Amino acid sequence: MPQNKKIIDGRAVASEIRLKLKDKIAQLSGRRPGLAFILIGNDEASKAYVRMKKKGCEEVGITSHVLHLSEKISERELLAEIDHLNSSENIDGILVQQPLPKQIHTDKIVEAIDPKKDVDGFHPLNIGKLLLGHTDGLVPCTPLGIIKLLRAYKIQTDGKEVVIVGRSNIVGKPLAALLCQKQPWANSTVTLAHSHTENLAEVTKRADILITALGSPGSITAGMVKDGAVVIDVGINRTMNTLIGDVAFAEVIEKASLITPVPGGVGPMTIAMLLSNTLKAFS
Ligand code: NAP
């Protein structure tokens, strides 16, 4: 548990969620939920992510299967593997670890996954449901994990200015869609900033809650943060042998009221939400 009361402990919140999932799964009669990972090639970061996610599955009682395919696999062959998993009765969730090799069109692969098994929540049908505020879809794990983290720490979002830096389809855009839902756990005034945003520091300084997902190590400095803001750092940047976030942590913690560390902030929540989405897909 982090000693500093300003630090949001994503590991502790994720661990509580995993315990609840484990209890629910232990009470199931019959088969356990099943999650299939498709891992392509030998990218070390991708292998590490799949290992961590698989370990999460083992902890809560989800049966996981890793399909490790060659870097040279053709799009047709990959689509055939997905077809097979779509129709497999023991598989409730399918996760294709990105990035994919150049010969594969990522959009085509995401769209080939049965939306009911799309535990990453990236399928256009699930993204559409999210935008419309329907609750029966699967929501992308990192944005969902951030909402859960804000709720666990009782951080008020209703009526607050939230600035998200980064407009990716997996973090920024779905997170913006969640935070502007007409719900007590959202209802925020959302600004989505990106590399074309003018006067970024002026924009980020408006934020009661600042969420950074740029992939640029330490680039959000104290001068860009309002006094007392809540700062959620999604960035995971590998430098030498360590992981650091997008936020210059040592200086920003002095201004923030609450802040997530990297590692140990958003990352563990992403994995917990993958497990939660798998149980939802099973149910
Ligand atoms: P991405 O697809 O590379 O998108 C980055 C976004 O940041 C883009 O919208 C880009 O703007 C914007 N951006 C880049 N540099 C900027 C700058 N200097 N000023 C303003 N905006 C800037 O990234 P992603 O996949 O969302 O990932 C972002 C970071 O989060 C990465 O470090 C990634 O590893 C991490 N991540 C962490 C988790 C987790 O579980 N903690 C999950 C997913 C991702 P343009 O659109 O204009 O190019």
GROMACS .gro file of C-alpha atoms and ligand atoms in nm:
model
  331
    1MET     CA    1   0.000   0.000   0.000
    2PRO     CA    2   0.154   0.338  -0.097
    3GLN     CA    3   0.237   0.547   0.216
    4ASN     CA    4   0.152   0.885   0.062
    5LYS     CA    5  -0.222   0.953   0.101
    6LYS     CA    6  -0.223   1.139  -0.231
    7ILE     CA    7  -0.135   0.822  -0.421
    8ILE     CA    8  -0.419   0.624  -0.573
    9ASP     CA    9  -0.350   0.256  -0.514
   10GLY     CA   10  -0.465   0.082  -0.832
   11ARG     CA   11  -0.315  -0.247  -0.719
   12ALA     CA   12  -0.530  -0.255  -0.404
   13VAL     CA   13  -0.851  -0.163  -0.589
   14ALA     CA   14  -0.780  -0.418  -0.863
   15SER     CA   15  -0.705  -0.684  -0.604
   16GLU     CA   16  -1.044  -0.628  -0.436
   17ILE     CA   17  -1.216  -0.658  -0.774
   18ARG     CA   18  -1.028  -0.979  -0.849
   19LEU     CA   19  -1.132  -1.127  -0.512
   20LYS     CA   20  -1.498  -1.053  -0.587
   21LEU     CA   21  -1.465  -1.209  -0.932
   22LYS     CA   22  -1.295  -1.514  -0.783
   23ASP     CA   23  -1.585  -1.558  -0.538
   24LYS     CA   24  -1.844  -1.528  -0.816
   25ILE     CA   25  -1.661  -1.775  -1.037
   26ALA     CA   26  -1.615  -2.022  -0.749
   27GLN     CA   27  -1.992  -2.028  -0.706
   28LEU     CA   28  -2.054  -2.129  -1.067
   29SER     CA   29  -2.168  -2.480  -1.129
   30GLY     CA   30  -2.048  -2.636  -1.453
   31ARG     CA   31  -1.769  -2.503  -1.667
   32ARG     CA   32  -1.556  -2.199  -1.588
   33PRO     CA   33  -1.543  -1.891  -1.815
   34GLY     CA   34  -1.286  -1.933  -2.093
   35LEU     CA   35  -1.065  -1.664  -2.246
   36ALA     CA   36  -0.854  -1.715  -2.559
   37PHE     CA   37  -0.549  -1.500  -2.624
   38ILE     CA   38  -0.410  -1.470  -2.974
   39LEU     CA   39  -0.046  -1.371  -2.956
   40ILE     CA   40   0.134  -1.311  -3.285
   41GLY     CA   41   0.511  -1.306  -3.320
   42ASN     CA   42   0.775  -1.252  -3.054
   43ASP     CA   43   0.738  -0.894  -2.943
   44GLU     CA   44   0.861  -0.897  -2.582
   45ALA     CA   45   0.611  -0.637  -2.458
   46SER     CA   46   0.317  -0.826  -2.614
   47LYS     CA   47   0.439  -1.153  -2.461
   48ALA     CA   48   0.470  -0.985  -2.119
   49TYR     CA   49   0.117  -0.839  -2.142
   50VAL     CA   50  -0.032  -1.178  -2.234
   51ARG     CA   51   0.161  -1.343  -1.946
   52MET     CA   52   0.022  -1.089  -1.697
   53LYS     CA   53  -0.333  -1.125  -1.827
   54LYS     CA   54  -0.308  -1.505  -1.820
   55LYS     CA   55  -0.184  -1.492  -1.461
   56GLY     CA   56  -0.487  -1.275  -1.376
   57CYS     CA   57  -0.714  -1.542  -1.529
   58GLU     CA   58  -0.550  -1.814  -1.319
   59GLU     CA   59  -0.598  -1.612  -1.001
   60VAL     CA   60  -0.974  -1.578  -1.043
   61GLY     CA   61  -1.051  -1.917  -1.199
   62ILE     CA   62  -1.093  -1.822  -1.565
   63THR     CA   63  -0.965  -2.091  -1.801
   64SER     CA   64  -0.724  -1.932  -2.048
   65HIS     CA   65  -0.577  -2.054  -2.374
   66VAL     CA   66  -0.289  -1.888  -2.555
   67LEU     CA   67  -0.271  -1.933  -2.930
   68HIS     CA   68   0.083  -1.829  -3.021
   69LEU     CA   69   0.100  -1.773  -3.397
   70SER     CA   70   0.380  -1.695  -3.637
   71GLU     CA   71   0.473  -1.336  -3.726
   72LYS     CA   72   0.421  -1.444  -4.089
   73ILE     CA   73   0.059  -1.556  -4.051
   74SER     CA   74  -0.166  -1.430  -4.331
   75GLU     CA   75  -0.482  -1.233  -4.268
   76ARG     CA   76  -0.691  -1.521  -4.403
   77GLU     CA   77  -0.532  -1.770  -4.166
   78LEU     CA   78  -0.584  -1.539  -3.871
   79LEU     CA   79  -0.948  -1.483  -3.967
   80ALA     CA   80  -0.994  -1.861  -3.980
   81GLU     CA   81  -0.854  -1.893  -3.624
   82ILE     CA   82  -1.096  -1.625  -3.504
   83ASP     CA   83  -1.386  -1.801  -3.677
   84HIS     CA   84  -1.298  -2.116  -3.495
   85LEU     CA   85  -1.286  -1.938  -3.157
   86ASN     CA   86  -1.612  -1.754  -3.235
   87SER     CA   87  -1.789  -2.087  -3.267
   88SER     CA   88  -1.613  -2.263  -2.979
   89GLU     CA   89  -1.852  -2.327  -2.689
   90ASN     CA   90  -1.577  -2.322  -2.426
   91ILE     CA   91  -1.452  -1.979  -2.526
   92ASP     CA   92  -1.638  -1.676  -2.391
   93GLY     CA   93  -1.380  -1.411  -2.467
   94ILE     CA   94  -1.125  -1.353  -2.746
   95LEU     CA   95  -0.836  -1.112  -2.709
   96VAL     CA   96  -0.606  -1.044  -3.003
   97GLN     CA   97  -0.294  -0.885  -2.856
   98GLN     CA   98  -0.198  -0.571  -3.050
   99PRO     CA   99   0.003  -0.446  -3.232
  100LEU     CA  100  -0.043  -0.684  -3.526
  101PRO     CA  101   0.210  -0.745  -3.804
  102LYS     CA  102   0.199  -0.521  -4.112
  103GLN     CA  103   0.024  -0.771  -4.343
  104ILE     CA  104  -0.280  -0.776  -4.112
  105HIS     CA  105  -0.548  -0.507  -4.112
  106THR     CA  106  -0.625  -0.454  -3.743
  107ASP     CA  107  -0.977  -0.318  -3.810
  108LYS     CA  108  -1.068  -0.626  -4.010
  109ILE     CA  109  -0.954  -0.854  -3.727
  110VAL     CA  110  -1.138  -0.657  -3.458
  111GLU     CA  111  -1.455  -0.665  -3.668
  112ALA     CA  112  -1.426  -1.041  -3.719
  113ILE     CA  113  -1.452  -1.113  -3.345
  114ASP     CA  114  -1.802  -1.202  -3.228
  115PRO     CA  115  -1.908  -0.881  -3.043
  116LYS     CA  116  -2.035  -1.097  -2.755
  117LYS     CA  117  -1.682  -1.236  -2.713
  118ASP     CA  118  -1.506  -0.904  -2.768
  119VAL     CA  119  -1.367  -0.868  -2.414
  120ASP     CA  120  -1.141  -0.581  -2.526
  121GLY     CA  121  -1.456  -0.386  -2.618
  122PHE     CA  122  -1.304  -0.263  -2.945
  123HIS     CA  123  -1.567  -0.399  -3.189
  124PRO     CA  124  -1.767  -0.121  -3.362
  125LEU     CA  125  -2.090  -0.266  -3.221
  126ASN     CA  126  -1.961  -0.238  -2.864
  127ILE     CA  127  -1.820   0.110  -2.926
  128GLY     CA  128  -2.159   0.211  -3.073
  129LYS     CA  129  -2.341   0.078  -2.767
  130LEU     CA  130  -2.103   0.270  -2.544
  131LEU     CA  131  -2.171   0.594  -2.731
  132LEU     CA  132  -2.546   0.536  -2.707
  133GLY     CA  133  -2.523   0.464  -2.333
  134HIS     CA  134  -2.647   0.104  -2.367
  135THR     CA  135  -2.525  -0.111  -2.081
  136ASP     CA  136  -2.532  -0.455  -2.245
  137GLY     CA  137  -2.213  -0.406  -2.448
  138LEU     CA  138  -1.853  -0.476  -2.353
  139VAL     CA  139  -1.659  -0.160  -2.263
  140PRO     CA  140  -1.285  -0.114  -2.334
  141CYS     CA  141  -1.087  -0.224  -2.028
  142THR     CA  142  -0.864   0.077  -1.959
  143PRO     CA  143  -1.141   0.341  -1.970
  144LEU     CA  144  -1.368   0.115  -1.764
  145GLY     CA  145  -1.086   0.061  -1.513
  146ILE     CA  146  -1.037   0.437  -1.479
  147ILE     CA  147  -1.408   0.486  -1.404
  148LYS     CA  148  -1.391   0.212  -1.139
  149LEU     CA  149  -1.081   0.370  -0.987
  150LEU     CA  150  -1.249   0.713  -0.968
  151ARG     CA  151  -1.553   0.551  -0.806
  152ALA     CA  152  -1.344   0.349  -0.560
  153TYR     CA  153  -1.185   0.673  -0.440
  154LYS     CA  154  -1.523   0.854  -0.441
  155ILE     CA  155  -1.387   1.119  -0.676
  156GLN     CA  156  -1.674   1.333  -0.791
  157THR     CA  157  -1.700   1.358  -1.169
  158ASP     CA  158  -2.051   1.505  -1.187
  159GLY     CA  159  -2.026   1.860  -1.320
  160LYS     CA  160  -1.646   1.855  -1.315
  161GLU     CA  161  -1.408   1.961  -1.590
  162VAL     CA  162  -1.224   1.654  -1.714
  163VAL     CA  163  -0.942   1.692  -1.964
  164ILE     CA  164  -0.819   1.377  -2.138
  165VAL     CA  165  -0.494   1.409  -2.332
  166GLY     CA  166  -0.486   1.147  -2.609
  167ARG     CA  167  -0.765   1.052  -2.851
  168SER     CA  168  -0.687   0.687  -2.926
  169ASN     CA  169  -0.968   0.443  -2.999
  170ILE     CA  170  -0.864   0.226  -2.704
  171VAL     CA  171  -0.826   0.490  -2.431
  172GLY     CA  172  -0.911   0.856  -2.499
  173LYS     CA  173  -1.223   0.831  -2.717
  174PRO     CA  174  -1.406   0.558  -2.521
  175LEU     CA  175  -1.311   0.726  -2.193
  176ALA     CA  176  -1.458   1.055  -2.318
  177ALA     CA  177  -1.774   0.865  -2.416
  178LEU     CA  178  -1.799   0.715  -2.067
  179LEU     CA  179  -1.736   1.036  -1.877
  180CYS     CA  180  -2.006   1.229  -2.061
  181GLN     CA  181  -2.275   0.966  -1.998
  182LYS     CA  182  -2.584   1.091  -1.817
  183GLN     CA  183  -2.495   0.898  -1.502
  184PRO     CA  184  -2.399   1.009  -1.151
  185TRP     CA  185  -2.059   0.837  -1.192
  186ALA     CA  186  -1.996   1.046  -1.508
  187ASN     CA  187  -2.181   1.369  -1.601
  188SER     CA  188  -1.847   1.542  -1.662
  189THR     CA  189  -1.766   1.828  -1.895
  190VAL     CA  190  -1.511   1.654  -2.113
  191THR     CA  191  -1.232   1.800  -2.324
  192LEU     CA  192  -1.038   1.562  -2.547
  193ALA     CA  193  -0.694   1.704  -2.627
  194HIS     CA  194  -0.438   1.570  -2.874
  195SER     CA  195  -0.125   1.665  -3.063
  196HIS     CA  196  -0.307   1.938  -3.258
  197THR     CA  197  -0.446   2.104  -2.945
  198GLU     CA  198  -0.329   2.464  -2.922
  199ASN     CA  199  -0.193   2.588  -2.588
  200LEU     CA  200  -0.214   2.244  -2.429
  201ALA     CA  201  -0.100   2.373  -2.089
  202GLU     CA  202  -0.388   2.623  -2.082
  203VAL     CA  203  -0.632   2.343  -2.157
  204THR     CA  204  -0.491   2.095  -1.903
  205LYS     CA  205  -0.485   2.364  -1.633
  206ARG     CA  206  -0.866   2.384  -1.656
  207ALA     CA  207  -0.899   2.024  -1.544
  208ASP     CA  208  -1.043   1.921  -1.209
  209ILE     CA  209  -0.953   1.572  -1.328
  210LEU     CA  210  -0.664   1.540  -1.572
  211ILE     CA  211  -0.623   1.208  -1.752
  212THR     CA  212  -0.312   1.158  -1.962
  213ALA     CA  213  -0.278   0.892  -2.232
  214LEU     CA  214  -0.017   1.028  -2.473
  215GLY     CA  215   0.267   0.781  -2.446
  216SER     CA  216   0.521   1.057  -2.388
  217PRO     CA  217   0.731   1.005  -2.073
  218GLY     CA  218   0.713   1.277  -1.808
  219SER     CA  219   0.572   1.533  -2.050
  220ILE     CA  220   0.290   1.654  -1.824
  221THR     CA  221   0.466   1.889  -1.585
  222ALA     CA  222   0.352   2.076  -1.273
  223GLY     CA  223   0.297   2.396  -1.472
  224MET     CA  224   0.024   2.218  -1.671
  225VAL     CA  225  -0.177   2.111  -1.367
  226LYS     CA  226  -0.432   2.305  -1.161
  227ASP     CA  227  -0.380   2.312  -0.782
  228GLY     CA  228  -0.575   2.029  -0.622
  229ALA     CA  229  -0.648   1.844  -0.948
  230VAL     CA  230  -0.688   1.466  -0.958
  231VAL     CA  231  -0.430   1.329  -1.202
  232ILE     CA  232  -0.475   0.990  -1.368
  233ASP     CA  233  -0.170   0.879  -1.563
  234VAL     CA  234  -0.246   0.611  -1.821
  235GLY     CA  235   0.092   0.627  -1.994
  236ILE     CA  236   0.324   0.329  -1.981
  237ASN     CA  237   0.660   0.420  -2.125
  238ARG     CA  238   0.963   0.193  -2.115
  239THR     CA  239   1.284   0.379  -2.043
  240MET     CA  240   1.594   0.171  -1.975
  241ASN     CA  241   1.465  -0.097  -1.739
  242THR     CA  242   1.183   0.096  -1.580
  243LEU     CA  243   0.827   0.193  -1.665
  244ILE     CA  244   0.730   0.556  -1.631
  245GLY     CA  245   0.411   0.744  -1.698
  246ASP     CA  246   0.325   1.054  -1.901
  247VAL     CA  247   0.329   1.264  -1.586
  248ALA     CA  248   0.640   1.411  -1.422
  249PHE     CA  249   0.533   1.242  -1.100
  250ALA     CA  250   0.774   1.399  -0.848
  251GLU     CA  251   0.671   1.755  -0.933
  252VAL     CA  252   0.303   1.697  -1.016
  253ILE     CA  253   0.229   1.517  -0.687
  254GLU     CA  254   0.305   1.846  -0.512
  255LYS     CA  255   0.010   2.012  -0.690
  256ALA     CA  256  -0.234   1.723  -0.723
  257SER     CA  257  -0.486   1.623  -0.458
  258LEU     CA  258  -0.468   1.263  -0.580
  259ILE     CA  259  -0.249   1.096  -0.841
  260THR     CA  260  -0.197   0.750  -0.987
  261PRO     CA  261   0.155   0.608  -0.990
  262VAL     CA  262   0.311   0.419  -1.281
  263PRO     CA  263   0.333   0.128  -1.230
  264GLY     CA  264   0.057   0.042  -0.983
  265GLY     CA  265  -0.214   0.285  -1.096
  266VAL     CA  266  -0.425   0.228  -1.406
  267GLY     CA  267  -0.239  -0.082  -1.532
  268PRO     CA  268  -0.371  -0.331  -1.273
  269MET     CA  269  -0.724  -0.196  -1.329
  270THR     CA  270  -0.702  -0.272  -1.702
  271ILE     CA  271  -0.633  -0.638  -1.628
  272ALA     CA  272  -0.906  -0.655  -1.362
  273MET     CA  273  -1.156  -0.517  -1.618
  274LEU     CA  274  -1.050  -0.777  -1.874
  275LEU     CA  275  -1.137  -1.048  -1.621
  276SER     CA  276  -1.463  -0.873  -1.537
  277ASN     CA  277  -1.553  -0.842  -1.908
  278THR     CA  278  -1.482  -1.215  -1.952
  279LEU     CA  279  -1.726  -1.301  -1.674
  280LYS     CA  280  -1.981  -1.063  -1.831
  281ALA     CA  281  -1.933  -1.232  -2.170
  282PHE     CA  282  -1.981  -1.573  -2.004
  283SER     CA  283  -2.298  -1.471  -1.821
  284NAP     P1  284  -0.176   0.628  -2.909
  284NAP     O1  285  -0.270   0.549  -2.991
  284NAP     O2  286  -0.032   0.638  -2.946
  284NAP     O3  287  -0.234   0.777  -2.897
  284NAP     C1  288  -0.163   0.878  -2.834
  284NAP     C2  289  -0.249   1.002  -2.831
  284NAP     O4  290  -0.177   1.105  -2.766
  284NAP     C3  291  -0.285   1.055  -2.969
  284NAP     O5  292  -0.419   1.100  -2.969
  284NAP     C4  293  -0.188   1.172  -2.990
  284NAP     O6  294  -0.242   1.276  -3.068
  284NAP     C5  295  -0.172   1.221  -2.846
  284NAP     N1  296  -0.045   1.285  -2.826
  284NAP     C6  297   0.080   1.235  -2.849
  284NAP     N2  298   0.174   1.324  -2.816
  284NAP     C7  299   0.108   1.435  -2.774
  284NAP     C8  300   0.150   1.563  -2.729
  284NAP     N3  301   0.277   1.594  -2.717
  284NAP     N4  302   0.054   1.651  -2.693
  284NAP     C9  303  -0.077   1.621  -2.701
  284NAP     N5  304  -0.123   1.501  -2.743
  284NAP    C10  305  -0.031   1.410  -2.779
  284NAP     O7  306  -0.176   0.585  -2.757
  284NAP     P2  307  -0.264   0.486  -2.666
  284NAP     O8  308  -0.267   0.353  -2.727
  284NAP     O9  309  -0.390   0.552  -2.625
  284NAP    O10  310  -0.167   0.482  -2.539
  284NAP    C11  311  -0.125   0.598  -2.474
  284NAP    C12  312  -0.035   0.559  -2.359
  284NAP    O11  313  -0.112   0.483  -2.266
  284NAP    C13  314   0.084   0.470  -2.398
  284NAP    O12  315   0.191   0.500  -2.313
  284NAP    C14  316   0.033   0.331  -2.368
  284NAP    O13  317   0.139   0.240  -2.340
  284NAP    C15  318  -0.050   0.356  -2.245
  284NAP     N6  319  -0.157   0.260  -2.221
  284NAP    C16  320  -0.168   0.215  -2.094
  284NAP    C17  321  -0.268   0.128  -2.061
  284NAP    C18  322  -0.282   0.085  -1.920
  284NAP    O14  323  -0.344  -0.016  -1.893
  284NAP     N7  324  -0.226   0.160  -1.825
  284NAP    C19  325  -0.355   0.084  -2.160
  284NAP    C20  326  -0.344   0.133  -2.289
  284NAP    C21  327  -0.244   0.222  -2.320
  284NAP     P3  328  -0.280   1.257  -3.225
  284NAP    O15  329  -0.407   1.179  -3.224
  284NAP    O16  330  -0.299   1.395  -3.274
  284NAP    O17  331  -0.168   1.182  -3.287
   0.00000   0.00000   0.00000
